[in-house]
């Protein structure tokens, strides 16, 4: 068991307050992964100062050279993938197959952004005047303040860090208190790859350092992933300083199952979409909206599969679903099970916490399915972030789309159908940032934009080249080589 400090300016630094917190395995709370520094405002000050001091030299390093460091980092992540995946499973509970995927996402993003070291394309366009040249280039913004959740403990930090770094920004990142280790592992790989001290700084802890970072006068760009409630606070903290503010927040994603769907495929998708990561994905398929003519058949097969899922410690390769992240999250799930029952939703399976035998020392809960839900019920509208899926019967594609769009979130949706007309109609009509055909609501790749509409996002996108827009400013440059004053819009 190790004690970790903040990582500031390439050094381990104790919390200014002297306070620490424990990081325990949510599948077995007897297992202590480490003791971490409890961050507060002075720690954020020190980290921002280190990032500010590192900015001029990092910005001046040619982007392809920054890309080479990222490329080496990706190679290290490949080599250490298994070790980092195990750490991630131990700190947040999802099964090893999924944490391997989490590290793989970080690898994909790091290679992708390494390549952007030789791209970062701007425009060159003809001028309306003779002997005049014009182009646009990206500039870094400065110190980027990054705030991450715990459900993708290495992937999400990488989605924010790598685009920020390739553009020449320096970074202060505040991981979620449940998963500080995976962010420190990512920084270890970057440092091993040759990242200069102070270019990335990690301050661990909870809401206080997060809020300090979001409001800090010397942090002109903030990228946040987490709940809509916290995102609103971050947005408000950024607004008065006109900061770049990128928010990825909650979801209530939907799978539409049409009367002509391949039902076996739809059930596979609903099980993976609903119970993967114990339902704790922003893109989790927490609603299935099913045509009445196949509703009974679909729900019966879905419930059988949900009931058969093996729940346990994610390090056991036979386990299919891990625990919830912490006690508060399990209590939230238990609260929603009660809400669903009180609202008159039909509990088809699950509904109980698992607290005995192999589940005694973890935050486990049964995979749970509510049936016959009305679209207006809270369990069918609000983000639960646990292994609870609400099934809503509908009579037509139009009704399915209306129910799908009726929530306050707009991250991901999918349709199961063999009818190309239905697929294209739903693709056009669903007001979400991500849409799938004959696949569940999860499965995003790093080279397409990622993000959502309504209460899920604020108009920006993560991943792909769109991520570069969050962490850069455009500069438009005009070079007049006519030797005379030429007036745009006035001279012929
Ligand atoms: P959270 O909002 O509780 O915390 C997110 C981060 O914000 C943590 O690091 C936390 O310490 C920090 N924080 C807390 N208070 C803060 C404040 N006042 N100012 C600044 N930072 C503060 O969310 P969580 O429980 O870690 O994650 C779950 C949520 O994240 C879910 O709602 C989920 O949908 C969402 N999420 C969204 C995406 C997406 O891409 N849309 C991805 C993953 C998770």
mmCIF file of C-alpha atoms and ligand atoms in Angstrom, residues 147-152 156 159 174-178 205-214 224-231 233-234 247-251 280-283 325 329 332 383 385 409 411 450-452 456 462, ligand 1:
data_model
loop_
_atom_site.group_PDB
_atom_site.id
_atom_site.type_symbol
_atom_site.label_atom_id
_atom_site.label_comp_id
_atom_site.label_asym_id
_atom_site.label_seq_id
_atom_site.Cartn_x
_atom_site.Cartn_y
_atom_site.Cartn_z
ATOM 1 C CA UNK A 147 -12.137 17.719 -14.233
ATOM 2 C CA UNK A 148 -12.925 14.023 -14.651
ATOM 3 C CA UNK A 149 -15.456 11.459 -13.364
ATOM 4 C CA UNK A 150 -14.638 7.937 -12.193
ATOM 5 C CA UNK A 151 -16.438 5.679 -14.671
ATOM 6 C CA UNK A 152 -13.736 5.787 -17.391
ATOM 7 C CA UNK A 156 -11.705 10.262 -20.010
ATOM 8 C CA UNK A 159 -9.682 12.392 -24.028
ATOM 9 C CA UNK A 174 -8.444 16.885 -11.015
ATOM 10 C CA UNK A 175 -9.579 13.243 -11.220
ATOM 11 C CA UNK A 176 -12.630 11.961 -9.337
ATOM 12 C CA UNK A 177 -11.891 11.053 -5.711
ATOM 13 C CA UNK A 178 -12.867 7.422 -6.396
ATOM 14 C CA UNK A 205 -9.404 15.244 -4.029
ATOM 15 C CA UNK A 206 -13.066 16.136 -4.284
ATOM 16 C CA UNK A 207 -15.267 19.071 -5.182
ATOM 17 C CA UNK A 208 -13.209 21.838 -3.557
ATOM 18 C CA UNK A 209 -10.126 21.613 -5.796
ATOM 19 C CA UNK A 210 -12.468 21.081 -8.763
ATOM 20 C CA UNK A 211 -14.345 24.283 -8.017
ATOM 21 C CA UNK A 212 -11.099 26.213 -7.419
ATOM 22 C CA UNK A 213 -9.732 25.023 -10.753
ATOM 23 C CA UNK A 214 -12.906 25.929 -12.657
ATOM 24 C CA UNK A 224 -15.488 18.876 -17.391
ATOM 25 C CA UNK A 225 -17.145 15.458 -17.497
ATOM 26 C CA UNK A 226 -19.572 14.516 -14.754
ATOM 27 C CA UNK A 227 -23.119 15.075 -13.602
ATOM 28 C CA UNK A 228 -25.378 17.772 -15.014
ATOM 29 C CA UNK A 229 -25.732 19.254 -11.536
ATOM 30 C CA UNK A 230 -21.965 19.784 -11.130
ATOM 31 C CA UNK A 231 -21.600 20.798 -14.776
ATOM 32 C CA UNK A 233 -21.783 24.942 -11.351
ATOM 33 C CA UNK A 234 -18.675 24.644 -13.533
ATOM 34 C CA UNK A 247 -19.127 20.115 -20.554
ATOM 35 C CA UNK A 248 -19.996 16.415 -20.976
ATOM 36 C CA UNK A 249 -22.783 15.490 -18.568
ATOM 37 C CA UNK A 250 -25.558 13.037 -17.840
ATOM 38 C CA UNK A 251 -27.600 10.787 -20.110
ATOM 39 C CA UNK A 280 -22.612 3.454 -14.878
ATOM 40 C CA UNK A 281 -21.876 4.764 -18.349
ATOM 41 C CA UNK A 282 -22.982 8.144 -19.574
ATOM 42 C CA UNK A 283 -24.111 6.262 -22.694
ATOM 43 C CA UNK A 325 -18.722 2.670 -7.389
ATOM 44 C CA UNK A 329 -24.362 5.261 -5.585
ATOM 45 C CA UNK A 332 -29.211 6.022 -5.063
ATOM 46 C CA UNK A 383 -30.447 9.271 -14.863
ATOM 47 C CA UNK A 385 -26.432 5.512 -13.204
ATOM 48 C CA UNK A 409 -30.782 14.519 -22.008
ATOM 49 C CA UNK A 411 -26.376 11.755 -25.556
ATOM 50 C CA UNK A 450 -18.365 12.469 -28.882
ATOM 51 C CA UNK A 451 -20.956 14.418 -26.906
ATOM 52 C CA UNK A 452 -24.615 15.208 -26.519
ATOM 53 C CA UNK A 456 -25.890 16.395 -21.737
ATOM 54 C CA UNK A 462 -14.863 15.566 -27.247
HETATM 55 P P1 LIG B 1 -19.776 14.397 -10.424
HETATM 56 O O1 LIG B 1 -20.425 15.544 -11.130
HETATM 57 O O2 LIG B 1 -20.181 14.084 -9.057
HETATM 58 O O3 LIG B 1 -18.195 14.633 -10.375
HETATM 59 C C1 LIG B 1 -17.424 14.866 -11.538
HETATM 60 C C2 LIG B 1 -16.132 15.566 -11.145
HETATM 61 O O4 LIG B 1 -16.433 16.889 -10.682
HETATM 62 C C3 LIG B 1 -15.378 14.888 -9.994
HETATM 63 O O5 LIG B 1 -13.996 14.976 -10.263
HETATM 64 C C4 LIG B 1 -15.761 15.738 -8.793
HETATM 65 O O6 LIG B 1 -14.839 15.678 -7.732
HETATM 66 C C5 LIG B 1 -15.801 17.123 -9.425
HETATM 67 N N1 LIG B 1 -16.579 18.130 -8.703
HETATM 68 C C6 LIG B 1 -17.518 17.957 -7.731
HETATM 69 N N2 LIG B 1 -18.031 19.156 -7.361
HETATM 70 C C7 LIG B 1 -17.428 20.104 -8.116
HETATM 71 C C8 LIG B 1 -17.551 21.522 -8.222
HETATM 72 N N3 LIG B 1 -18.404 22.209 -7.479
HETATM 73 N N4 LIG B 1 -16.792 22.176 -9.130
HETATM 74 C C9 LIG B 1 -15.930 21.493 -9.929
HETATM 75 N N5 LIG B 1 -15.770 20.147 -9.872
HETATM 76 C C10 LIG B 1 -16.508 19.456 -8.978
HETATM 77 O O7 LIG B 1 -19.959 13.137 -11.397
HETATM 78 P P2 LIG B 1 -19.460 11.632 -11.154
HETATM 79 O O8 LIG B 1 -20.329 11.018 -10.102
HETATM 80 O O9 LIG B 1 -17.981 11.584 -10.960
HETATM 81 O O10 LIG B 1 -19.776 10.968 -12.571
HETATM 82 C C11 LIG B 1 -21.050 10.525 -12.912
HETATM 83 C C12 LIG B 1 -21.724 11.481 -13.873
HETATM 84 O O11 LIG B 1 -20.863 11.748 -14.968
HETATM 85 C C13 LIG B 1 -22.985 10.940 -14.494
HETATM 86 O O12 LIG B 1 -23.983 11.928 -14.505
HETATM 87 C C14 LIG B 1 -22.572 10.602 -15.918
HETATM 88 O O13 LIG B 1 -23.615 10.600 -16.855
HETATM 89 C C15 LIG B 1 -21.578 11.644 -16.192
HETATM 90 N N6 LIG B 1 -20.677 11.243 -17.260
HETATM 91 C C16 LIG B 1 -20.846 11.821 -18.480
HETATM 92 C C17 LIG B 1 -20.035 11.465 -19.548
HETATM 93 C C18 LIG B 1 -20.222 12.119 -20.887
HETATM 94 O O14 LIG B 1 -19.305 12.028 -21.678
HETATM 95 N N7 LIG B 1 -21.346 12.736 -21.190
HETATM 96 C C19 LIG B 1 -19.043 10.496 -19.356
HETATM 97 C C20 LIG B 1 -18.903 9.908 -18.102
HETATM 98 C C21 LIG B 1 -19.723 10.297 -17.057
#
